Every structure is written in C-alpha cells, then in structure tokens.
GROMACS .gro file of N, CA, C and O in nm:
model
  412
    1MET      N    1   7.845   9.581   8.817
    1MET     CA    2   7.809   9.716   8.780
    1MET      C    3   7.918   9.816   8.814
    1MET      O    4   7.902   9.932   8.792
    2GLY      N    5   8.025   9.769   8.874
    2GLY     CA    6   8.136   9.858   8.901
    2GLY      C    7   8.132   9.924   9.037
    2GLY      O    8   8.199  10.025   9.058
    3ALA      N    9   8.054   9.873   9.131
    3ALA     CA   10   8.050   9.930   9.265
    3ALA      C   11   8.182   9.903   9.336
    3ALA      O   12   8.255   9.811   9.303
    4GLU      N   13   8.210   9.986   9.435
    4GLU     CA   14   8.335   9.975   9.509
    4GLU      C   15   8.304   9.965   9.659
    4GLU      O   16   8.219  10.038   9.709
    5MET      N   17   8.370   9.874   9.728
    5MET     CA   18   8.354   9.863   9.873
    5MET      C   19   8.457   9.953   9.941
    5MET      O   20   8.574   9.952   9.902
    6ILE      N   21   8.410  10.028  10.040
    6ILE     CA   22   8.499  10.118  10.115
    6ILE      C   23   8.469  10.104  10.263
    6ILE      O   24   8.360  10.057  10.302
    7PRO      N   25   8.562  10.146  10.349
    7PRO     CA   26   8.534  10.142  10.494
    7PRO      C   27   8.415  10.232  10.527
    7PRO      O   28   8.399  10.339  10.466
    8PRO      N   29   8.331  10.191  10.620
    8PRO     CA   30   8.211  10.270  10.650
    8PRO      C   31   8.240  10.411  10.698
    8PRO      O   32   8.162  10.503  10.672
    9ASP      N   33   8.354  10.432  10.764
    9ASP     CA   34   8.385  10.567  10.812
    9ASP      C   35   8.429  10.661  10.699
    9ASP      O   36   8.441  10.782  10.720
   10GLU      N   37   8.449  10.607  10.579
   10GLU     CA   38   8.484  10.689  10.463
   10GLU      C   39   8.363  10.714  10.372
   10GLU      O   40   8.375  10.775  10.267
   11ALA      N   41   8.247  10.665  10.413
   11ALA     CA   42   8.126  10.675  10.331
   11ALA      C   43   8.081  10.820  10.318
   11ALA      O   44   8.085  10.897  10.415
   12GLY      N   45   8.039  10.852  10.198
   12GLY     CA   46   7.981  10.983  10.172
   12GLY      C   47   7.828  10.974  10.174
   12GLY      O   48   7.771  10.868  10.198
   13ARG      N   49   7.765  11.086  10.147
   13ARG     CA   50   7.618  11.092  10.150
   13ARG      C   51   7.552  10.996  10.052
   13ARG      O   52   7.445  10.945  10.078
   14GLU      N   53   7.612  10.975   9.936
   14GLU     CA   54   7.550  10.893   9.833
   14GLU      C   55   7.592  10.746   9.840
   14GLU      O   56   7.545  10.665   9.762
   15ASP      N   57   7.679  10.711   9.934
   15ASP     CA   58   7.722  10.572   9.949
   15ASP      C   59   7.619  10.496  10.032
   15ASP      O   60   7.545  10.554  10.111
   16VAL      N   61   7.616  10.365  10.015
   16VAL     CA   62   7.524  10.279  10.088
   16VAL      C   63   7.604  10.207  10.196
   16VAL      O   64   7.698  10.133  10.165
   17VAL      N   65   7.568  10.230  10.323
   17VAL     CA   66   7.638  10.166  10.434
   17VAL      C   67   7.560  10.041  10.474
   17VAL      O   68   7.440  10.046  10.497
   18LEU      N   69   7.632   9.928  10.481
   18LEU     CA   70   7.570   9.802  10.519
   18LEU      C   71   7.610   9.768  10.663
   18LEU      O   72   7.727   9.780  10.700
   19ALA      N   73   7.511   9.728  10.742
   19ALA     CA   74   7.535   9.696  10.882
   19ALA      C   75   7.502   9.550  10.908
   19ALA      O   76   7.417   9.491  10.842
   20TRP      N   77   7.571   9.493  11.006
   20TRP     CA   78   7.546   9.356  11.051
   20TRP      C   79   7.527   9.361  11.201
   20TRP      O   80   7.615   9.407  11.273
   21GLU      N   81   7.409   9.321  11.246
   21GLU     CA   82   7.374   9.322  11.387
   21GLU      C   83   7.401   9.458  11.451
   21GLU      O   84   7.459   9.468  11.560
   22GLY      N   85   7.361   9.563  11.380
   22GLY     CA   86   7.370   9.699  11.432
   22GLY      C   87   7.506   9.765  11.418
   22GLY      O   88   7.523   9.879  11.460
   23VAL      N   89   7.602   9.697  11.359
   23VAL     CA   90   7.736   9.754  11.343
   23VAL      C   91   7.763   9.776  11.193
   23VAL      O   92   7.748   9.684  11.112
   24ASP      N   93   7.802   9.899  11.158
   24ASP     CA   94   7.838   9.928  11.019
   24ASP      C   95   7.963   9.849  10.982
   24ASP      O   96   8.066   9.860  11.051
   25VAL      N   97   7.954   9.769  10.875
   25VAL     CA   98   8.068   9.684  10.838
   25VAL      C   99   8.134   9.724  10.707
   25VAL      O  100   8.253   9.704  10.689
   26VAL      N  101   8.059   9.779  10.616
   26VAL     CA  102   8.116   9.817  10.487
   26VAL      C  103   8.022   9.919  10.422
   26VAL      O  104   7.902   9.923  10.450
   27ALA      N  105   8.081  10.002  10.338
   27ALA     CA  106   8.002  10.094  10.257
   27ALA      C  107   8.024  10.058  10.111
   27ALA      O  108   8.130  10.008  10.073
   28VAL      N  109   7.922  10.079  10.033
   28VAL     CA  110   7.929  10.050   9.889
   28VAL      C  111   7.912  10.181   9.814
   28VAL      O  112   7.814  10.252   9.834
   29ARG      N  113   8.009  10.210   9.731
   29ARG     CA  114   8.003  10.330   9.647
   29ARG      C  115   7.962  10.287   9.508
   29ARG      O  116   8.032  10.213   9.441
   30LEU      N  117   7.844  10.331   9.469
   30LEU     CA  118   7.791  10.296   9.337
   30LEU      C  119   7.847  10.392   9.233
   30LEU      O  120   7.867  10.509   9.261
   31PRO      N  121   7.871  10.342   9.112
   31PRO     CA  122   7.924  10.429   9.007
   31PRO      C  123   7.815  10.524   8.958
   31PRO      O  124   7.697  10.504   8.981
   32GLN      N  125   7.858  10.627   8.889
   32GLN     CA  126   7.764  10.715   8.824
   32GLN      C  127   7.689  10.635   8.717
   32GLN      O  128   7.742  10.539   8.663
   33LEU      N  129   7.568  10.675   8.686
   33LEU     CA  130   7.489  10.601   8.589
   33LEU      C  131   7.558  10.589   8.454
   33LEU      O  132   7.552  10.485   8.390
   34ALA      N  133   7.626  10.694   8.411
   34ALA     CA  134   7.695  10.688   8.282
   34ALA      C  135   7.803  10.581   8.284
   34ALA      O  136   7.823  10.509   8.187
   35ASP      N  137   7.874  10.568   8.397
   35ASP     CA  138   7.975  10.464   8.410
   35ASP      C  139   7.908  10.326   8.407
   35ASP      O  140   7.963  10.232   8.351
   36SER      N  141   7.792  10.315   8.468
   36SER     CA  142   7.720  10.188   8.469
   36SER      C  143   7.684  10.145   8.328
   36SER      O  144   7.690  10.027   8.295
   37LEU      N  145   7.646  10.239   8.244
   37LEU     CA  146   7.612  10.207   8.106
   37LEU      C  147   7.733  10.147   8.034
   37LEU      O  148   7.719  10.048   7.962
   38ASP      N  149   7.850  10.203   8.058
   38ASP     CA  150   7.970  10.146   7.997
   38ASP      C  151   7.993  10.003   8.045
   38ASP      O  152   8.031   9.916   7.967
   39HIS      N  153   7.969   9.978   8.175
   39HIS     CA  154   7.984   9.843   8.229
   39HIS      C  155   7.883   9.747   8.167
   39HIS      O  156   7.915   9.632   8.136
   40ILE      N  157   7.760   9.793   8.152
   40ILE     CA  158   7.655   9.710   8.092
   40ILE      C  159   7.691   9.675   7.948
   40ILE      O  160   7.678   9.560   7.906
   41LEU      N  161   7.736   9.774   7.873
   41LEU     CA  162   7.774   9.749   7.733
   41LEU      C  163   7.891   9.651   7.725
   41LEU      O  164   7.890   9.561   7.640
   42ALA      N  165   7.989   9.668   7.813
   42ALA     CA  166   8.104   9.576   7.812
   42ALA      C  167   8.059   9.434   7.847
   42ALA      O  168   8.105   9.336   7.786
   43ALA      N  169   7.967   9.420   7.942
   43ALA     CA  170   7.917   9.288   7.980
   43ALA      C  171   7.840   9.225   7.865
   43ALA      O  172   7.853   9.104   7.838
   44MET      N  173   7.761   9.305   7.795
   44MET     CA  174   7.686   9.252   7.681
   44MET      C  175   7.781   9.207   7.570
   44MET      O  176   7.758   9.105   7.505
   45GLU      N  177   7.887   9.282   7.552
   45GLU     CA  178   7.986   9.246   7.451
   45GLU      C  179   8.055   9.115   7.487
   45GLU      O  180   8.074   9.028   7.402
   46ARG      N  181   8.089   9.099   7.614
   46ARG     CA  182   8.151   8.973   7.659
   46ARG      C  183   8.056   8.856   7.639
   46ARG      O  184   8.095   8.749   7.595
   47ARG      N  185   7.928   8.878   7.671
   47ARG     CA  186   7.828   8.773   7.656
   47ARG      C  187   7.812   8.733   7.509
   47ARG      O  188   7.794   8.615   7.478
   48GLN      N  189   7.819   8.830   7.420
   48GLN     CA  190   7.805   8.801   7.277
   48GLN      C  191   7.933   8.739   7.219
   48GLN      O  192   7.929   8.676   7.115
   49GLY      N  193   8.045   8.763   7.286
   49GLY     CA  194   8.171   8.709   7.238
   49GLY      C  195   8.233   8.785   7.122
   49GLY      O  196   8.325   8.737   7.057
   50ARG      N  197   8.183   8.904   7.098
   50ARG     CA  198   8.236   8.989   6.991
   50ARG      C  199   8.186   9.131   7.011
   50ARG      O  200   8.091   9.154   7.087
   51PRO      N  201   8.246   9.227   6.942
   51PRO     CA  202   8.199   9.365   6.955
   51PRO      C  203   8.053   9.378   6.914
   51PRO      O  204   8.007   9.311   6.820
   52LEU      N  205   7.980   9.462   6.985
   52LEU     CA  206   7.838   9.482   6.954
   52LEU      C  207   7.820   9.536   6.813
   52LEU      O  208   7.719   9.506   6.748
   53ALA      N  209   7.917   9.611   6.763
   53ALA     CA  210   7.908   9.665   6.628
   53ALA      C  211   7.909   9.555   6.522
   53ALA      O  212   7.863   9.576   6.410
   54ASP      N  213   7.958   9.437   6.558
   54ASP     CA  214   7.964   9.326   6.462
   54ASP      C  215   7.835   9.243   6.457
   54ASP      O  216   7.825   9.150   6.377
   55LEU      N  217   7.739   9.275   6.541
   55LEU     CA  218   7.613   9.199   6.545
   55LEU      C  219   7.528   9.231   6.423
   55LEU      O  220   7.539   9.339   6.364
   56ASP      N  221   7.437   9.140   6.388
   56ASP     CA  222   7.342   9.169   6.281
   56ASP      C  223   7.232   9.263   6.333
   56ASP      O  224   7.222   9.289   6.451
   57ARG      N  225   7.151   9.312   6.241
   57ARG     CA  226   7.049   9.411   6.276
   57ARG      C  227   6.954   9.360   6.383
   57ARG      O  228   6.925   9.430   6.480
   58ARG      N  229   6.906   9.240   6.369
   58ARG     CA  230   6.811   9.184   6.466
   58ARG      C  231   6.873   9.175   6.606
   58ARG      O  232   6.809   9.207   6.705
   59SER      N  233   6.999   9.135   6.613
   59SER     CA  234   7.068   9.126   6.742
   59SER      C  235   7.088   9.264   6.803
   59SER      O  236   7.075   9.282   6.924
   60LYS      N  237   7.118   9.363   6.720
   60LYS     CA  238   7.133   9.500   6.769
   60LYS      C  239   7.000   9.551   6.824
   60LYS      O  240   6.996   9.619   6.927
   61GLN      N  241   6.891   9.518   6.756
   61GLN     CA  242   6.759   9.558   6.806
   61GLN      C  243   6.731   9.494   6.942
   61GLN      O  244   6.676   9.559   7.031
   62GLU      N  245   6.772   9.371   6.960
   62GLU     CA  246   6.755   9.302   7.088
   62GLU      C  247   6.838   9.369   7.197
   62GLU      O  248   6.792   9.387   7.309
   63VAL      N  249   6.960   9.410   7.164
   63VAL     CA  250   7.045   9.482   7.259
   63VAL      C  251   6.977   9.611   7.303
   63VAL      O  252   6.972   9.643   7.422
   64VAL      N  253   6.922   9.684   7.207
   64VAL     CA  254   6.853   9.810   7.240
   64VAL      C  255   6.732   9.783   7.329
   64VAL      O  256   6.708   9.855   7.425
   65ARG      N  257   6.658   9.676   7.302
   65ARG     CA  258   6.543   9.642   7.385
   65ARG      C  259   6.587   9.614   7.530
   65ARG      O  260   6.527   9.663   7.624
   66ILE      N  261   6.693   9.537   7.545
   66ILE     CA  262   6.744   9.505   7.679
   66ILE      C  263   6.792   9.631   7.750
   66ILE      O  264   6.762   9.652   7.868
   67LEU      N  265   6.864   9.715   7.677
   67LEU     CA  266   6.915   9.838   7.738
   67LEU      C  267   6.803   9.932   7.777
   67LEU      O  268   6.810   9.998   7.881
   68GLU      N  269   6.698   9.938   7.696
   68GLU     CA  270   6.585  10.023   7.733
   68GLU      C  271   6.520   9.972   7.861
   68GLU      O  272   6.486  10.050   7.950
   69ALA      N  273   6.506   9.841   7.874
   69ALA     CA  274   6.447   9.783   7.995
   69ALA      C  275   6.532   9.813   8.118
   69ALA      O  276   6.480   9.823   8.229
   70ARG      N  277   6.662   9.829   8.099
   70ARG     CA  278   6.752   9.859   8.210
   70ARG      C  279   6.767  10.009   8.236
   70ARG      O  280   6.844  10.050   8.323
   71GLY      N  281   6.698  10.090   8.160
   71GLY     CA  282   6.701  10.235   8.182
   71GLY      C  283   6.820  10.306   8.119
   71GLY      O  284   6.851  10.418   8.157
   72ALA      N  285   6.885  10.243   8.024
   72ALA     CA  286   7.005  10.301   7.964
   72ALA      C  287   6.981  10.434   7.896
   72ALA      O  288   7.069  10.519   7.890
   73PHE      N  289   6.860  10.455   7.849
   73PHE     CA  290   6.834  10.576   7.772
   73PHE      C  291   6.786  10.691   7.860
   73PHE      O  292   6.758  10.800   7.811
   74ALA      N  293   6.781  10.668   7.991
   74ALA     CA  294   6.753  10.775   8.085
   74ALA      C  295   6.881  10.848   8.123
   74ALA      O  296   6.877  10.955   8.183
   75VAL      N  297   6.995  10.789   8.088
   75VAL     CA  298   7.126  10.846   8.118
   75VAL      C  299   7.158  10.952   8.013
   75VAL      O  300   7.132  10.931   7.894
   76ARG      N  301   7.214  11.062   8.057
   76ARG     CA  302   7.254  11.167   7.963
   76ARG      C  303   7.350  11.108   7.860
   76ARG      O  304   7.445  11.037   7.895
   77HIS      N  305   7.326  11.133   7.736
   77HIS     CA  306   7.403  11.084   7.623
   77HIS      C  307   7.394  10.932   7.607
   77HIS      O  308   7.478  10.871   7.541
   78GLY      N  309   7.292  10.872   7.665
   78GLY     CA  310   7.274  10.728   7.656
   78GLY      C  311   7.257  10.680   7.513
   78GLY      O  312   7.318  10.581   7.473
   79VAL      N  313   7.175  10.750   7.436
   79VAL     CA  314   7.152  10.710   7.296
   79VAL      C  315   7.282  10.719   7.218
   79VAL      O  316   7.317  10.627   7.143
   80GLU      N  317   7.357  10.826   7.237
   80GLU     CA  318   7.484  10.843   7.166
   80GLU      C  319   7.584  10.733   7.205
   80GLU      O  320   7.653  10.678   7.119
   81THR      N  321   7.590  10.702   7.333
   81THR     CA  322   7.682  10.599   7.382
   81THR      C  323   7.648  10.463   7.322
   81THR      O  324   7.736  10.390   7.274
   82VAL      N  325   7.519  10.429   7.323
   82VAL     CA  326   7.475  10.301   7.268
   82VAL      C  327   7.496  10.297   7.117
   82VAL      O  328   7.544  10.198   7.063
   83ALA      N  329   7.463  10.406   7.049
   83ALA     CA  330   7.483  10.411   6.903
   83ALA      C  331   7.629  10.388   6.868
   83ALA      O  332   7.660  10.311   6.776
   84SER      N  333   7.719  10.450   6.942
   84SER     CA  334   7.862  10.431   6.917
   84SER      C  335   7.903  10.286   6.938
   84SER      O  336   7.977  10.229   6.857
   85ALA      N  337   7.856  10.225   7.046
   85ALA     CA  338   7.890  10.085   7.075
   85ALA      C  339   7.836   9.991   6.968
   85ALA      O  340   7.901   9.891   6.934
   86LEU      N  341   7.719  10.022   6.914
   86LEU     CA  342   7.657   9.937   6.812
   86LEU      C  343   7.707   9.967   6.671
   86LEU      O  344   7.678   9.892   6.578
   87GLY      N  345   7.779  10.078   6.656
   87GLY     CA  346   7.827  10.115   6.523
   87GLY      C  347   7.716  10.162   6.432
   87GLY      O  348   7.720  10.138   6.311
   88VAL      N  349   7.616  10.228   6.491
   88VAL     CA  350   7.503  10.281   6.414
   88VAL      C  351   7.483  10.428   6.451
   88VAL      O  352   7.547  10.479   6.542
   89SER      N  353   7.392  10.493   6.382
   89SER     CA  354   7.363  10.633   6.411
   89SER      C  355   7.263  10.645   6.525
   89SER      O  356   7.193  10.548   6.559
   90ARG      N  357   7.254  10.763   6.583
   90ARG     CA  358   7.151  10.790   6.685
   90ARG      C  359   7.012  10.766   6.625
   90ARG      O  360   6.924  10.712   6.690
   91PHE      N  361   6.995  10.809   6.502
   91PHE     CA  362   6.867  10.792   6.433
   91PHE      C  363   6.827  10.645   6.430
   91PHE      O  364   6.711  10.610   6.452
   92THR      N  365   6.924  10.557   6.403
   92THR     CA  366   6.897  10.413   6.399
   92THR      C  367   6.853  10.363   6.536
   92THR      O  368   6.759  10.284   6.547
   93VAL      N  369   6.920  10.408   6.642
   93VAL     CA  370   6.880  10.366   6.777
   93VAL      C  371   6.738  10.412   6.805
   93VAL      O  372   6.656  10.335   6.857
   94TYR      N  373   6.706  10.536   6.769
   94TYR     CA  374   6.568  10.585   6.789
   94TYR      C  375   6.469  10.501   6.708
   94TYR      O  376   6.359  10.471   6.757
   95ASN      N  377   6.507  10.461   6.587
   95ASN     CA  378   6.419  10.374   6.508
   95ASN      C  379   6.397  10.241   6.578
   95ASN      O  380   6.285  10.189   6.581
   96TYR      N  381   6.503  10.183   6.634
   96TYR     CA  382   6.490  10.057   6.708
   96TYR      C  383   6.396  10.076   6.827
   96TYR      O  384   6.312   9.990   6.855
   97LEU      N  385   6.411  10.187   6.897
   97LEU     CA  386   6.325  10.214   7.013
   97LEU      C  387   6.179  10.231   6.970
   97LEU      O  388   6.087  10.177   7.033
   98ASN      N  389   6.157  10.305   6.863
   98ASN     CA  390   6.021  10.326   6.814
   98ASN      C  391   5.960  10.198   6.763
   98ASN      O  392   5.840  10.175   6.778
   99ARG      N  393   6.040  10.112   6.703
   99ARG     CA  394   5.990   9.983   6.654
   99ARG      C  395   5.937   9.901   6.770
   99ARG      O  396   5.833   9.838   6.761
  100GLU      N  397   6.009   9.901   6.883
  100GLU     CA  398   5.966   9.825   7.001
  100GLU      C  399   5.833   9.879   7.054
  100GLU      O  400   5.747   9.804   7.094
  101LYS      N  401   5.819  10.012   7.054
  101LYS     CA  402   5.695  10.070   7.108
  101LYS      C  403   5.576  10.044   7.016
  101LYS      O  404   5.465  10.033   7.062
  102GLY      N  405   5.604  10.032   6.887
  102GLY     CA  406   5.497  10.005   6.792
  102GLY      C  407   5.456   9.860   6.783
  102GLY      O  408   5.351   9.826   6.734
  103ALA      N  409   5.543   9.772   6.835
  103ALA     CA  410   5.516   9.627   6.826
  103ALA      C  411   5.418   9.580   6.931
  103ALA      O  412   5.390   9.638   7.026
   0.00000   0.00000   0.00000
C-alpha cells in the first residue's frame, strides 16, 4: 500500500508507532488515501498483466466491484481516478456501481 518505515523518534501524530516489549522500534507512515488508490490500481494492473483500460466490460465491472469493497470511492476524486484508469467515463463507473447495487 506504499507505507514507509521511519525511526520512532521521527514519528508524527498520524504515524503508527510499533513497540516490542515496551520499546518503540519503528514507526509506519501510511500514505494518503488518494495515494493508496493509485497503488491499488497499479497492483490490479500488474495482476491482470495489462492496462486496466484494455480489459473487457465484464472485467472492468469486476474491478469496480473490488474497488468499491476496498473503499476506493470514498476517496476524493476516486470515481474520476478509477474512470481514467479504466478508460471509461465517470458516468460508466457510476453505472457499474449502480448495477452492483441493483443485483
């Protein structure tokens, strides 16, 4: 997901500090949600072995279903980001989302 390990003494408020037997050993800096969406899309593309825009309609619908389950559309501009990656319009992504809710 793109997290970064940093020394615990450099941790900020939003970082997660991990301790072992009461001693802080490492901090984890999580990426912003929008960055995570880019990582998720890249991972899905690697798994498919080709650009998401090259998938057929049914496969694109499956990608949208998976992304919705992962909360991708709660991210600001999530629909636009996914639509761009899939090579479709925002309207098409909304149609895919509505199809899932109607099924």
